[in-house]
């Protein structure tokens, strides 16, 4: 009970809005009084405690206030990424809290927020900046991300403390006169009820904090094992191996821009050329004011020469599309000119830079243009073509001479390591561009490579070690070549099917399940593919469980004879991939294992 009539000092305001000299006119007296009172607070009061549960994620669509956007620049300065997602509201509130406590030089703030910033790669500058204000940082990671499909250490689904998809964490930042920096971490796994119980019964003092090394360049707020950093840094990043790279295509309307059947895409292009926008919208149930612009698509296909081509939509799954290479047209972001490399005879490596789920298997190969979801539904694919077209306009691409997309520095280092003279295009004598591509592909499919360097593969483009053993290089290139042939569906081994179709071929894909080495496509389990080994069914490439995803994407369709044959081949390809991955490790082990097989010579300038 209050002893006086003085109001409780709780004020209604948007904290992100700055103080102002003059309050704008507000017709409602109570709100006008509130605005005046809180503006006085913003002008003359200081705070030493800030707490909150701010909005989690709206991708920067709200609170575009110059004051807070200016402060956010401190979290962005020096970042080299083309796309920096640091405008979510919860980040704005963290930056605002830091500003509040910087003005007092003493205090604490605690918030429960989206936990993406504690280990996100593009949040490294944010973490570094926070450490300059707060010598004592404590993060209690509550996990629970359904986007990452997080599991407890014993393999059970991990539950979120809220009904949201994003993982959650409690962050405590202490500002004081101490200049000794300390970052501490703790975490909770389990179901929601158990997490609530632990949070209710414990405090900061009773929590078992683990002090971690939050070191440059990433300043992580989670434990990382970088014991092999020096060893890993001797290898070459893919961004150093290949001269040009780019992200995969973003259409903004996959359902219309891509089609399983060529006839369907031809019909859509014809309609765009001849019909009015309103007719097209009705026929295909499209919005006239959505993210994908029908009017811009019509202009694109009418004015620009394009080509009907297949696009790699997901591993082993190509769709038909029409490619003009012009941005904000039929495709929102066609990623030209680099993506034009998919229109010439080529091999294109796919990977991701920092997988959100922390997986280390995001690698595939394409011989055509590639969608951003080509290797994962969670992370945009980056493409590294082996060749680039000399004619970037695309007008005479199939007839033009292609140039090698391998860096001169890496070719020189490889010649030095293998003690080979320079041949055509400065390649090591006796080796082809494909040999080098296949060698890289083999390394990336080594199970030991993926586990040994897991922490590094989670945060940046993979690095590829060179070897000074020509025998090892050729052996790995041979195995990598077999993998590439399987993944491009070119290997003769694919014709030796290990599965059989059972049931009615007229049964459409209804529900995809697997039991007794059979992949069923209907609820009654009367039709499907027998002879699918369990390890093949469970095999993942990037974010996809391939045997399941390929069929799920055809739900409601009746599989054609060609589809059934294609699925038979996918099973063979995955089975052979598992075998070849084991063979790659065996070859490396026979030449000294990791890292001995990749001991390199001292390279002089």
XYZ file of C-alpha atoms in Angstrom:
605
model
C 0.000 0.000 0.000
C 1.303 3.412 -0.926
C 1.758 5.948 1.832
C 0.980 8.908 -0.445
C -0.992 9.711 -3.567
C 2.177 9.849 -5.646
C 1.838 7.774 -8.804
C 3.745 4.536 -9.238
C 6.663 5.495 -11.451
C 5.655 3.249 -14.315
C 5.311 5.001 -17.657
C 3.789 4.007 -20.969
C 6.208 4.721 -23.829
C 8.184 3.291 -26.690
C 11.607 3.181 -25.077
C 13.307 3.240 -28.489
C 11.920 6.689 -29.256
C 14.335 9.437 -28.129
C 13.607 12.461 -25.958
C 12.157 15.456 -27.810
C 12.162 19.192 -27.153
C 8.475 19.623 -27.906
C 5.736 17.045 -27.429
C 3.404 16.857 -30.456
C -0.260 17.596 -29.800
C -2.190 14.617 -28.413
C -5.963 15.008 -28.218
C -6.487 12.566 -25.307
C -5.506 14.379 -22.116
C -4.347 11.298 -20.203
C -2.025 10.239 -23.007
C -0.735 13.776 -23.442
C 0.102 13.903 -19.734
C 1.834 10.518 -19.978
C 3.904 11.618 -22.978
C 5.001 14.770 -21.160
C 5.919 12.850 -17.997
C 7.953 10.191 -19.787
C 9.741 12.791 -21.899
C 10.918 14.418 -18.659
C 12.255 11.010 -17.567
C 14.141 10.592 -20.823
C 15.680 14.030 -20.452
C 16.735 14.073 -16.818
C 16.778 10.571 -15.277
C 19.492 7.913 -15.413
C 19.154 4.184 -14.803
C 21.357 1.451 -13.388
C 18.989 -1.497 -13.949
C 17.333 -2.473 -17.223
C 15.171 -5.598 -17.562
C 12.870 -6.798 -20.301
C 11.395 -9.345 -22.655
C 11.500 -7.436 -25.960
C 9.899 -8.516 -29.248
C 11.851 -11.380 -30.760
C 11.982 -10.990 -34.506
C 10.328 -8.833 -37.103
C 13.324 -8.542 -39.442
C 13.590 -4.814 -38.791
C 10.173 -3.985 -40.209
C 9.110 -1.934 -37.175
C 10.681 0.815 -35.108
C 12.659 2.292 -37.982
C 13.620 5.168 -35.728
C 16.723 7.138 -36.817
C 17.930 7.355 -33.198
C 18.148 3.585 -32.638
C 19.177 2.799 -36.224
C 22.130 5.115 -35.723
C 23.150 3.274 -32.560
C 22.901 -0.070 -34.387
C 25.678 1.013 -36.749
C 28.129 0.224 -33.950
C 27.092 -3.438 -34.279
C 27.574 -3.386 -38.060
C 30.781 -1.442 -38.627
C 33.545 -3.519 -40.157
C 31.375 -6.461 -41.225
C 32.133 -7.723 -44.723
C 28.869 -9.618 -45.290
C 26.581 -8.355 -48.050
C 23.490 -9.129 -45.974
C 23.530 -8.246 -42.284
C 20.389 -9.096 -40.320
C 20.949 -6.950 -37.229
C 17.743 -4.920 -37.271
C 15.448 -7.178 -35.229
C 13.697 -5.374 -32.393
C 15.328 -7.415 -29.652
C 18.746 -6.284 -30.914
C 17.538 -2.681 -30.896
C 16.524 -3.054 -27.244
C 19.870 -4.598 -26.332
C 21.678 -1.711 -28.025
C 19.377 0.776 -26.269
C 20.097 -0.845 -22.894
C 23.802 -0.611 -23.556
C 23.392 3.092 -24.336
C 21.437 3.640 -21.090
C 24.088 1.991 -18.926
C 27.000 3.569 -20.792
C 25.665 6.944 -19.633
C 25.908 5.865 -15.979
C 29.035 3.677 -16.294
C 27.553 1.374 -13.659
C 24.653 -1.041 -13.747
C 23.186 -4.289 -14.985
C 20.681 -5.364 -17.579
C 18.991 -8.701 -17.938
C 16.798 -9.786 -20.810
C 15.253 -12.931 -22.179
C 15.516 -12.826 -25.967
C 16.054 -14.740 -29.156
C 19.407 -16.479 -28.578
C 20.642 -16.148 -32.167
C 23.075 -13.373 -31.247
C 25.173 -15.481 -28.859
C 26.804 -17.429 -31.680
C 25.569 -15.898 -34.966
C 28.430 -15.074 -37.309
C 27.093 -11.665 -38.322
C 26.595 -10.827 -34.619
C 30.334 -10.942 -33.878
C 30.718 -7.167 -33.902
C 27.683 -6.887 -31.609
C 29.297 -9.263 -29.090
C 32.610 -7.451 -29.309
C 30.904 -4.100 -28.733
C 28.930 -5.425 -25.753
C 32.150 -6.603 -24.115
C 33.551 -3.072 -24.264
C 30.705 -1.872 -22.010
C 30.204 -4.936 -19.809
C 33.222 -6.696 -18.305
C 30.901 -9.350 -16.854
C 28.723 -11.164 -19.413
C 26.612 -14.189 -18.480
C 24.447 -16.127 -20.917
C 21.985 -18.821 -19.893
C 21.100 -20.625 -23.138
C 17.604 -22.115 -22.907
C 17.815 -23.627 -26.434
C 14.440 -24.871 -27.770
C 14.869 -23.906 -31.429
C 12.462 -25.817 -33.655
C 14.184 -24.272 -36.688
C 17.383 -26.074 -35.697
C 15.408 -29.144 -34.557
C 17.419 -29.105 -31.359
C 17.650 -32.292 -29.331
C 18.722 -32.935 -25.758
C 22.083 -34.676 -25.168
C 20.194 -38.003 -24.862
C 18.501 -37.534 -28.252
C 15.038 -36.348 -27.194
C 13.310 -33.274 -28.671
C 14.260 -30.121 -26.782
C 11.307 -27.896 -25.878
C 11.081 -24.124 -25.910
C 10.031 -22.199 -22.799
C 7.686 -20.212 -25.080
C 5.405 -21.150 -27.978
C 7.835 -19.840 -30.597
C 10.255 -21.321 -33.117
C 13.350 -19.333 -32.157
C 15.697 -20.550 -29.479
C 15.720 -18.483 -26.292
C 18.339 -17.266 -23.847
C 18.657 -15.131 -20.721
C 21.484 -12.594 -20.909
C 22.930 -10.729 -17.922
C 25.375 -7.893 -18.538
C 27.133 -6.096 -15.689
C 28.770 -2.704 -16.109
C 31.335 -1.742 -13.470
C 34.711 -0.129 -12.952
C 36.408 -3.491 -13.467
C 38.327 -3.745 -16.718
C 38.845 -7.508 -16.437
C 36.582 -9.125 -19.022
C 34.746 -12.334 -18.226
C 32.192 -14.211 -20.336
C 30.304 -17.060 -18.657
C 27.874 -19.575 -20.090
C 25.304 -22.048 -18.810
C 22.559 -23.966 -20.583
C 19.348 -25.885 -20.015
C 18.107 -28.833 -22.071
C 14.894 -30.783 -21.717
C 11.131 -30.358 -21.749
C 9.400 -27.105 -20.866
C 8.266 -28.232 -17.414
C 11.777 -29.203 -16.322
C 13.193 -25.897 -17.536
C 10.499 -23.961 -15.647
C 11.306 -25.928 -12.492
C 15.033 -25.170 -12.698
C 14.470 -21.493 -13.496
C 12.020 -21.105 -10.604
C 14.296 -22.712 -8.006
C 17.605 -21.134 -9.024
C 19.233 -17.716 -9.078
C 22.330 -16.193 -10.628
C 24.411 -17.301 -7.653
C 23.223 -20.927 -7.683
C 23.657 -21.341 -11.453
C 26.735 -23.324 -12.471
C 28.448 -20.874 -14.805
C 31.293 -21.944 -17.081
C 33.784 -19.254 -17.964
C 34.616 -19.380 -21.683
C 37.217 -17.928 -23.987
C 35.327 -15.311 -25.987
C 38.192 -14.458 -28.309
C 38.522 -12.581 -31.610
C 37.508 -12.644 -34.363
C 34.079 -14.019 -33.457
C 33.802 -13.246 -29.707
C 31.363 -16.139 -29.196
C 29.164 -16.213 -26.095
C 29.024 -20.030 -26.250
C 31.825 -22.572 -25.678
C 33.832 -23.452 -28.780
C 36.702 -25.864 -29.263
C 39.253 -24.226 -31.539
C 42.169 -26.404 -30.468
C 42.978 -27.235 -34.102
C 42.743 -23.644 -35.325
C 46.372 -23.341 -36.406
C 46.249 -26.667 -38.221
C 42.994 -25.786 -39.987
C 44.224 -22.347 -41.045
C 46.983 -23.924 -43.156
C 44.245 -25.128 -45.527
C 42.688 -22.918 -48.221
C 39.154 -21.539 -47.842
C 36.869 -22.235 -50.800
C 36.591 -18.471 -51.232
C 40.363 -18.507 -51.838
C 40.319 -21.561 -54.117
C 37.637 -20.186 -56.453
C 37.876 -16.680 -57.869
C 34.124 -16.058 -58.239
C 31.177 -17.162 -56.140
C 27.602 -16.123 -55.437
C 24.439 -17.165 -53.636
C 21.814 -19.354 -55.250
C 18.790 -17.985 -57.106
C 15.937 -16.443 -55.139
C 12.682 -16.364 -57.106
C 10.227 -14.978 -54.477
C 7.663 -17.343 -56.056
C 9.023 -20.885 -56.474
C 5.578 -22.355 -57.105
C 5.152 -20.334 -60.309
C 8.752 -19.784 -61.450
C 9.695 -23.476 -61.111
C 7.810 -26.482 -62.494
C 8.393 -30.229 -62.469
C 7.200 -30.517 -66.086
C 8.716 -28.489 -68.926
C 5.289 -28.048 -70.532
C 4.048 -26.218 -67.435
C 6.775 -23.601 -67.503
C 6.341 -23.110 -71.262
C 2.645 -22.431 -70.703
C 3.371 -19.883 -67.971
C 5.892 -18.017 -70.114
C 3.406 -17.940 -72.994
C 0.742 -16.540 -70.676
C 3.101 -13.838 -69.399
C 3.762 -12.796 -72.982
C 0.145 -12.742 -74.153
C -2.279 -12.345 -71.219
C -3.113 -9.447 -68.940
C -1.801 -9.489 -65.372
C -5.312 -9.912 -63.941
C -5.948 -13.001 -66.077
C -2.651 -14.568 -65.005
C -3.378 -13.843 -61.345
C -6.785 -15.562 -61.573
C -5.518 -18.558 -63.522
C -2.604 -19.308 -61.207
C -4.086 -17.910 -57.986
C -1.406 -15.247 -57.646
C -1.450 -11.940 -55.803
C -1.145 -8.725 -57.763
C 0.585 -6.945 -54.882
C 2.769 -9.672 -53.370
C 6.549 -9.944 -53.070
C 6.662 -11.329 -56.619
C 5.594 -8.758 -59.226
C 3.554 -10.096 -62.170
C 4.031 -6.845 -64.111
C 7.826 -7.006 -63.749
C 7.790 -10.677 -64.779
C 5.800 -9.826 -67.909
C 8.267 -7.061 -68.863
C 11.203 -9.378 -68.291
C 10.058 -12.258 -70.523
C 8.839 -9.878 -73.213
C 11.947 -7.696 -73.454
C 14.809 -10.049 -72.556
C 16.040 -13.176 -74.264
C 15.966 -16.180 -71.987
C 16.408 -19.925 -72.020
C 14.334 -22.831 -70.770
C 16.621 -24.661 -68.387
C 16.526 -26.968 -65.397
C 17.473 -25.565 -61.998
C 18.797 -27.641 -59.110
C 16.106 -27.045 -56.522
C 17.315 -29.619 -53.973
C 19.757 -32.557 -54.070
C 18.773 -34.889 -56.941
C 15.738 -32.706 -57.650
C 15.701 -30.477 -60.745
C 12.848 -28.228 -61.844
C 12.189 -26.399 -65.104
C 12.385 -22.626 -65.272
C 12.987 -19.732 -67.653
C 16.242 -17.835 -67.114
C 16.894 -14.356 -68.458
C 19.417 -13.341 -65.816
C 17.644 -10.024 -65.202
C 16.962 -9.051 -61.585
C 13.512 -8.166 -60.230
C 11.769 -9.744 -63.192
C 10.608 -13.319 -63.692
C 13.107 -14.121 -60.915
C 13.711 -11.699 -58.072
C 17.432 -12.452 -57.809
C 18.848 -14.592 -60.627
C 22.426 -14.037 -59.344
C 23.838 -13.132 -62.737
C 26.530 -13.106 -64.030
C 28.045 -15.879 -61.854
C 24.918 -18.046 -62.133
C 25.242 -18.010 -65.930
C 27.975 -20.567 -65.348
C 25.099 -23.033 -64.991
C 24.241 -22.531 -68.666
C 27.544 -23.953 -69.939
C 29.016 -27.445 -69.515
C 30.238 -27.172 -65.960
C 30.623 -28.525 -62.458
C 29.408 -26.266 -59.663
C 30.158 -26.861 -55.987
C 27.424 -26.028 -53.463
C 27.938 -25.290 -49.789
C 26.806 -22.855 -47.083
C 28.903 -20.440 -45.090
C 27.576 -20.866 -41.548
C 24.749 -23.410 -41.247
C 22.108 -22.320 -38.750
C 21.623 -25.894 -37.526
C 25.347 -26.416 -37.087
C 25.467 -29.385 -39.470
C 28.665 -30.227 -41.357
C 27.244 -32.040 -44.387
C 26.090 -29.152 -46.592
C 27.894 -30.134 -49.795
C 26.577 -31.057 -53.231
C 27.352 -30.556 -56.914
C 25.361 -29.188 -59.852
C 25.746 -28.964 -63.620
C 23.062 -26.310 -64.050
C 21.803 -23.147 -62.362
C 21.116 -23.518 -58.631
C 18.375 -22.356 -56.265
C 19.268 -20.811 -52.906
C 17.708 -23.877 -51.229
C 19.853 -26.222 -53.306
C 21.554 -27.826 -50.317
C 19.510 -26.672 -47.307
C 16.072 -25.195 -46.539
C 17.607 -23.230 -43.655
C 20.678 -21.646 -45.267
C 21.284 -19.983 -48.617
C 23.554 -22.027 -50.836
C 26.745 -20.470 -52.165
C 27.883 -21.713 -55.586
C 31.494 -22.118 -56.715
C 31.635 -22.850 -60.477
C 34.653 -24.620 -61.957
C 34.306 -22.542 -65.143
C 32.905 -19.113 -65.953
C 31.536 -18.109 -69.366
C 33.638 -15.594 -71.248
C 30.473 -14.154 -72.761
C 28.584 -12.933 -69.695
C 25.706 -11.635 -71.790
C 24.592 -15.185 -72.439
C 23.863 -14.535 -76.107
C 26.414 -17.036 -77.402
C 27.266 -18.853 -74.236
C 27.337 -22.411 -75.494
C 29.747 -21.407 -78.249
C 32.020 -19.155 -76.203
C 35.285 -20.130 -74.599
C 35.097 -20.696 -70.870
C 37.637 -19.479 -68.334
C 38.867 -21.356 -65.304
C 37.501 -20.167 -61.966
C 40.452 -21.368 -59.881
C 42.722 -18.771 -58.301
C 46.292 -18.346 -59.494
C 47.558 -18.473 -55.913
C 46.065 -21.882 -55.186
C 47.250 -23.286 -58.535
C 50.771 -22.071 -57.734
C 50.616 -23.608 -54.250
C 49.378 -26.918 -55.672
C 52.181 -27.003 -58.250
C 54.683 -26.323 -55.460
C 53.299 -29.035 -53.197
C 53.115 -31.685 -55.909
C 56.447 -30.653 -57.464
C 54.863 -30.308 -60.906
C 55.630 -27.823 -63.671
C 53.033 -25.393 -64.973
C 50.883 -26.718 -67.782
C 47.958 -25.224 -69.696
C 46.150 -22.419 -67.811
C 48.890 -22.651 -65.133
C 47.501 -25.996 -63.993
C 49.952 -28.507 -62.510
C 51.250 -30.504 -65.492
C 49.279 -33.681 -66.037
C 46.245 -32.530 -64.038
C 42.905 -31.255 -65.315
C 40.533 -28.723 -63.737
C 38.177 -31.608 -63.055
C 40.928 -33.441 -61.109
C 41.221 -30.494 -58.740
C 37.439 -30.176 -58.393
C 37.124 -33.896 -57.660
C 39.942 -33.753 -55.094
C 38.122 -30.954 -53.267
C 34.834 -32.842 -53.402
C 36.448 -35.929 -51.905
C 37.969 -33.968 -49.022
C 34.587 -32.430 -48.197
C 33.066 -35.930 -48.052
C 35.616 -37.336 -45.627
C 33.730 -38.232 -42.405
C 36.873 -37.594 -40.357
C 37.329 -34.174 -41.973
C 33.764 -33.271 -41.006
C 34.163 -34.330 -37.373
C 37.750 -33.115 -36.879
C 36.980 -29.612 -38.120
C 33.305 -29.464 -37.113
C 33.574 -26.222 -35.121
C 35.157 -24.452 -38.080
C 32.706 -25.834 -40.634
C 29.884 -24.327 -38.565
C 31.131 -20.759 -38.823
C 32.644 -20.162 -42.256
C 33.290 -21.578 -45.711
C 35.171 -24.879 -45.476
C 38.917 -24.994 -45.977
C 40.630 -27.584 -48.160
C 44.101 -28.863 -47.248
C 46.634 -29.535 -49.985
C 48.901 -32.561 -50.027
C 52.454 -33.044 -51.239
C 51.682 -36.664 -52.197
C 50.733 -37.013 -55.856
C 49.537 -40.558 -55.170
C 47.117 -39.338 -52.496
C 45.940 -36.481 -54.707
C 45.138 -38.833 -57.591
C 43.459 -41.387 -55.319
C 41.200 -38.747 -53.803
C 40.486 -37.187 -57.200
C 39.364 -40.612 -58.451
C 37.006 -41.145 -55.514
C 35.733 -37.568 -55.764
C 35.085 -38.085 -59.468
C 32.957 -41.134 -58.665
C 30.971 -39.094 -56.147
C 30.427 -36.265 -58.634
C 29.219 -38.715 -61.293
C 26.763 -40.223 -58.811
C 25.432 -36.865 -57.642
C 25.028 -35.573 -61.195
C 23.212 -38.819 -62.072
C 25.848 -39.701 -64.699
C 27.382 -42.857 -63.195
C 26.679 -46.206 -64.901
C 26.311 -47.689 -61.401
C 22.936 -45.993 -61.143
C 21.428 -48.464 -63.600
C 21.966 -51.366 -61.181
C 18.888 -50.774 -59.063
C 18.770 -52.161 -55.542
C 15.087 -51.331 -54.982
C 11.794 -52.492 -56.496
C 8.442 -50.827 -56.892
C 5.496 -52.563 -55.231
C 1.807 -51.769 -55.486
C -0.372 -49.796 -57.864
C 1.544 -47.344 -60.047
C -1.562 -45.154 -60.160
C -1.302 -44.454 -56.423
C -0.487 -40.805 -55.837
C 1.974 -39.732 -53.163
C -0.078 -39.368 -50.007
C 2.026 -39.997 -46.896
C 5.727 -40.889 -46.941
C 6.903 -43.374 -44.307
C 9.568 -46.057 -44.011
C 9.289 -49.479 -42.364
C 10.796 -52.890 -43.006
C 13.244 -51.458 -45.566
C 10.314 -50.159 -47.619
C 9.485 -46.541 -48.338
C 5.697 -46.231 -48.570
C 3.930 -43.391 -50.351
C 0.370 -44.028 -49.097
C -1.276 -44.230 -45.682
C -2.349 -47.844 -46.179
C 1.242 -48.853 -47.061
C 0.300 -50.621 -50.267
C 2.629 -48.839 -52.706
C 6.253 -47.840 -52.533
C 9.881 -48.866 -52.889
C 11.232 -52.036 -51.266
C 14.897 -52.655 -50.531
C 15.802 -49.228 -49.119
C 18.474 -49.757 -46.418
C 17.947 -47.916 -43.158
C 21.199 -45.941 -43.460
C 20.191 -44.790 -46.956
C 16.731 -43.734 -45.794
C 18.279 -41.718 -42.932
C 21.085 -40.161 -45.010
C 21.152 -36.362 -45.035
C 22.682 -33.900 -47.447
C 22.684 -30.474 -45.838
C 19.241 -29.842 -44.416
C 17.505 -32.615 -46.361
C 16.754 -36.244 -45.598
C 16.910 -36.966 -49.308
C 14.854 -40.173 -49.665
C 11.992 -38.630 -47.713
C 12.132 -35.060 -49.020
C 12.147 -35.976 -52.727
C 8.858 -37.857 -52.332
C 7.261 -35.353 -49.951
C 7.773 -32.632 -52.549
C 5.583 -34.694 -54.880
C 2.689 -35.098 -52.483
C -0.597 -35.195 -54.397
C 1.105 -36.270 -57.633
C 1.127 -39.668 -59.293
C 4.698 -40.787 -59.936
C 5.523 -41.359 -63.586
C 7.656 -44.265 -64.798
C 10.493 -41.777 -65.138
C 9.992 -40.633 -61.517
C 10.121 -44.208 -60.245
C 13.344 -44.916 -62.138
C 14.814 -41.671 -60.827
C 14.038 -42.686 -57.233
C 15.666 -46.073 -57.798
C 18.781 -44.190 -58.893
C 18.709 -41.867 -55.859
C 18.836 -44.884 -53.556
C 21.824 -46.291 -55.443
C 23.561 -42.905 -55.413
C 23.169 -42.536 -51.650
C 24.236 -46.104 -50.952
C 27.363 -45.632 -53.070
C 27.999 -42.250 -51.428
C 28.086 -43.897 -47.995
C 30.558 -46.503 -49.285
C 32.778 -43.953 -51.022
C 32.908 -41.719 -47.954
C 34.324 -44.655 -46.021
C 36.802 -45.334 -48.833
C 37.967 -41.711 -48.750
C 38.801 -41.989 -45.058
C 40.587 -45.293 -45.676
C 42.761 -43.777 -48.429
C 43.704 -40.826 -46.228
C 44.510 -43.161 -43.331
C 46.772 -45.238 -45.609
C 48.776 -42.100 -46.428
C 49.317 -40.993 -42.841
C 45.856 -39.915 -41.678
C 44.893 -36.468 -40.391
C 46.844 -34.221 -40.476
C 49.912 -36.209 -41.557
C 48.628 -37.041 -45.029
C 48.381 -33.320 -45.724
C 51.776 -32.238 -44.445
C 52.873 -29.588 -46.874
C 56.208 -28.277 -47.982
C 57.410 -24.871 -46.934
C 56.373 -22.511 -49.717
C 58.796 -19.692 -50.439
C 57.786 -16.356 -51.853
